[in-house]
Amino acid sequence: MEGNTQEVPIQSWVEERLFEMQDTAYRDFHSKLTPNVEKSLVIGVRTPALRDFAKKFYRENPEGARDFMKKLPHHYYEENNLHGCLIGLFAKKPEEALDMVDRFLPYVDNWATCDMMPPKCFKKDLPLVRQRLIPWLDSREEYRVRFAVVCLLSFFLEEGFMEEDLLRLAAIHREEYYINMAIAWYYSFALIKQYEKTIGLFESDRLDLWIHNKSIQKACESYRVPAEQKAYLRSLRRKGEKE
C-alpha cells in the first residue's frame, strides 16, 4: 500500500488514510443518520471507498490490518466500520468470525457499524451461528442484542427459519430504540418471507405496541407484500399512548 506503515503506528497510519478520503458534505449528511455518535468522531468516508480501502489493506498489509484490529477501542467512527469490514475479510469460517465479532461488539456504539458486520461466511454453518447468537439476545449490551436480531433477519428467515424465533423475539422487552427497531425490521421481513407463520402474532397482540405497529408499517412499505395483505395488516394496527 502507498506509504510506509512501519514509520508510524498503524492506528495513526490508518487515520491518515481515512482523512485522505474525507468528504465533509457526506460527513454532515451521515452524522444525522447516526445521532448518537459525536459528529467530531465522524470523518466522512463514503462506504464504497471504505470497503475498497479495507480490501486493499487486507490484501497488501494483512499483518498491519490484524494489528489495527487488536488495538481497541478505536477513536473514529470510520475506524470501527473498517474493523467491521476486516472481520468479513479475515474470517473464513463462522466460528472464527463469531470470535472476532464477540471481541469487537463491546466497542460498537451505533447501528451502522453493527449492521455492516455480519459476514457472509455465517451461511456455511447456520446451526453453529444460531447456537452462538441466541444467548446474545439476553445480553445487557445494546448492540450485541441488535447484532443477533439483525443476523436472525439476514440468515434465518428462509433456509434456517425456526418458528420459535418469532416468540423468542416477542419475549424481548427493552427500552433501547435501536434494539426495538431491529426487532420491528425482523418482523416486517418475517411478514414478507414467512407470512402464514407470522401473522398470528399480529392477530393475537403479543408484541409490544410500538414494535407491532412499526413492523406493520415497514411491511406495508414493501412492494413484496400483496395489496390484500397490506390492507389486512393495516386493519391490525393498534392504538395506544406509546404509538
Short mmCIF file of N, CA, C and O in Angstrom, two decimals, residues 9 14 41 48 54 76 94 103 106 113 141-142 145 170 217:
data_model
loop_
_atom_site.label_atom_id
_atom_site.label_comp_id
_atom_site.label_asym_id
_atom_site.label_seq_id
_atom_site.Cartn_x
_atom_site.Cartn_y
_atom_site.Cartn_z
N PRO A 9 2.86 4.47 13.91
CA PRO A 9 1.97 3.44 14.45
C PRO A 9 0.82 3.17 13.49
O PRO A 9 0.35 4.09 12.80
N VAL A 14 -3.59 4.51 9.63
CA VAL A 14 -4.96 4.30 9.18
C VAL A 14 -5.74 5.61 9.21
O VAL A 14 -6.46 5.93 8.26
N LEU A 41 -16.35 12.75 15.76
CA LEU A 41 -15.74 11.43 15.60
C LEU A 41 -16.05 10.83 14.23
O LEU A 41 -15.62 9.72 13.93
N PRO A 48 -18.53 2.82 -0.04
CA PRO A 48 -17.79 2.11 -1.09
C PRO A 48 -16.28 2.35 -1.00
O PRO A 48 -15.49 1.41 -1.19
N ALA A 54 -10.54 -1.23 2.80
CA ALA A 54 -10.42 -2.42 3.64
C ALA A 54 -9.85 -3.59 2.84
O ALA A 54 -8.97 -4.32 3.32
N TYR A 76 -12.22 6.89 15.83
CA TYR A 76 -13.18 7.42 14.86
C TYR A 76 -14.22 6.39 14.43
O TYR A 76 -13.97 5.19 14.42
N PRO A 94 -17.27 -19.65 10.10
CA PRO A 94 -18.21 -18.99 11.01
C PRO A 94 -17.70 -18.87 12.45
O PRO A 94 -17.87 -17.83 13.08
N ARG A 103 -15.44 -10.29 20.28
CA ARG A 103 -14.43 -9.41 20.87
C ARG A 103 -14.70 -7.94 20.57
O ARG A 103 -14.44 -7.07 21.39
N PRO A 106 -18.39 -5.19 22.24
CA PRO A 106 -18.44 -4.26 23.37
C PRO A 106 -18.04 -2.84 23.01
O PRO A 106 -18.35 -1.89 23.75
N THR A 113 -22.43 0.64 12.26
CA THR A 113 -21.30 -0.27 12.43
C THR A 113 -21.80 -1.67 12.73
O THR A 113 -21.31 -2.66 12.18
N GLU A 141 -25.72 -5.66 26.60
CA GLU A 141 -25.11 -4.78 25.60
C GLU A 141 -26.12 -4.52 24.48
O GLU A 141 -26.56 -5.45 23.80
N GLU A 142 -26.45 -3.27 24.26
CA GLU A 142 -27.46 -2.91 23.26
C GLU A 142 -27.13 -3.45 21.88
O GLU A 142 -27.99 -4.03 21.21
N VAL A 145 -27.26 -7.33 21.30
CA VAL A 145 -28.63 -7.77 21.06
C VAL A 145 -29.04 -7.43 19.63
O VAL A 145 -29.59 -8.26 18.90
N ALA A 170 -40.38 -11.89 20.52
CA ALA A 170 -41.55 -11.26 21.17
C ALA A 170 -41.35 -11.16 22.67
O ALA A 170 -41.97 -10.31 23.33
N GLN A 217 -46.00 -1.17 9.58
CA GLN A 217 -45.64 -0.04 8.71
C GLN A 217 -44.57 -0.44 7.71
O GLN A 217 -44.71 -0.18 6.50
#
